[in-house]
Amino acid sequence: METEKVYCLIVGSGPAGYTAAIYAARANLSPVLYEGIQPGGQLTATTDIENFPGYPQGTGGTEMMEDLKKQAARFETDIRPGIVTAVNLSAAPYKVTVDGEKTLETETLIIATGASAKYLGLADEQKYAGTGVSACATCDGFFYRKKRVAVVGGGDTACEEALYLSGLASRVYLIVRKPFLRASKVMQQRVFDTPNIEVLFEHNTAGLFGEHGVEGVRLIRRQGEPDEEKVDIAVDGFFLAIGHTPNSGVFKPWLETDENGYIITRPGTPCTRIPGVFAAGDVADPVYRQAVTAAASGCKAAIEAERYLMMNGILK
């Protein structure tokens, strides 16, 4: 199997990965970046971005990722297609296998593989992606000012999303398949105390409808029970809030992760428990999951990688 030696290997190509590449390349670390399973990351599935600094008129998710990619390439980042299939972090230089056929030995590793939003698995979720379906209220809620929206989920995240949207939308439906909320008592009370949030208990989402975008949700109330009932509600936006899955699987045997699989780093830093291995962006962030915070953590990871190489006499 072919082996290549590098100073800095970056895995992932969202805001964290590309920002890490920009900083690493400018520090003469000659970074190699593998784009991973979704080149450009989750933002490529977002139609409009208006909350990232530097885009006063807003921009498309794919366009913004292309801008970041071009900036990283401008400083001679070696950007390649490929998916990491195996790693060995037992000792430096660390071994990373790509596509099962090429191994790289790297002095520093920046993991920026992101997280994937959980979906219900409905065909309509793909059909209306970018035209009414979203997995991030903070990212897309602004587009639904004075409109009606639905949020699916019954935990703290779903309640937080519903509360956030309640300050923008005229009406928020919280669709909960169980007869109760799983959220903390404090979050539940906040939801119940918000006049424009209506909780629909024991409702399952069957599908979406609309001509040129989401116009409504098809629900089944008390599915499987004798009094099962089909219900349609009119909404302009449909938000998934049933969690995210961090793309950390291949690294979990070597790194500490929380109960949901997010890589644990030293507080305030991108440093993992293994020297020279860093985690940036959504793969290590179960709280914020924003493009700007991911980019900031990518910057931190590159700076820490440079410091590690300098302190260990690897880079003069």
PDB file of N, CA and C in Angstrom, residues 136 138 282 285-290 293:
ATOM      1  N   CYS A 136     -31.840  23.278  11.058  1.00  0.00           N
ATOM      2  CA  CYS A 136     -31.176  24.305  11.865  1.00  0.00           C
ATOM      3  C   CYS A 136     -32.037  25.563  11.931  1.00  0.00           C
ATOM      4  N   THR A 138     -31.618  28.150  13.934  1.00  0.00           N
ATOM      5  CA  THR A 138     -30.772  29.337  14.032  1.00  0.00           C
ATOM      6  C   THR A 138     -30.287  29.775  12.658  1.00  0.00           C
ATOM      7  N   ASP A 282     -18.233  20.776  14.030  1.00  0.00           N
ATOM      8  CA  ASP A 282     -19.384  20.095  14.613  1.00  0.00           C
ATOM      9  C   ASP A 282     -19.077  18.711  15.174  1.00  0.00           C
ATOM     10  N   ASP A 285     -18.614  19.640  18.656  1.00  0.00           N
ATOM     11  CA  ASP A 285     -19.463  20.719  19.166  1.00  0.00           C
ATOM     12  C   ASP A 285     -20.930  20.309  19.201  1.00  0.00           C
ATOM     13  N   PRO A 286     -21.412  19.800  20.341  1.00  0.00           N
ATOM     14  CA  PRO A 286     -22.824  19.427  20.435  1.00  0.00           C
ATOM     15  C   PRO A 286     -23.737  20.596  20.781  1.00  0.00           C
ATOM     16  N   VAL A 287     -23.173  21.790  20.964  1.00  0.00           N
ATOM     17  CA  VAL A 287     -23.947  22.924  21.473  1.00  0.00           C
ATOM     18  C   VAL A 287     -24.304  23.937  20.387  1.00  0.00           C
ATOM     19  N   TYR A 288     -23.296  24.507  19.719  1.00  0.00           N
ATOM     20  CA  TYR A 288     -23.543  25.651  18.827  1.00  0.00           C
ATOM     21  C   TYR A 288     -23.814  25.235  17.386  1.00  0.00           C
ATOM     22  N   ARG A 289     -22.942  24.435  16.805  1.00  0.00           N
ATOM     23  CA  ARG A 289     -23.127  23.904  15.448  1.00  0.00           C
ATOM     24  C   ARG A 289     -23.421  24.998  14.416  1.00  0.00           C
ATOM     25  N   GLN A 290     -22.643  26.060  14.447  1.00  0.00           N
ATOM     26  CA  GLN A 290     -22.791  27.152  13.493  1.00  0.00           C
ATOM     27  C   GLN A 290     -21.550  27.234  12.603  1.00  0.00           C
ATOM     28  N   THR A 293     -18.766  29.387  14.256  1.00  0.00           N
ATOM     29  CA  THR A 293     -18.052  28.757  15.366  1.00  0.00           C
ATOM     30  C   THR A 293     -17.174  27.611  14.863  1.00  0.00           C
TER      31      THR A 293
END
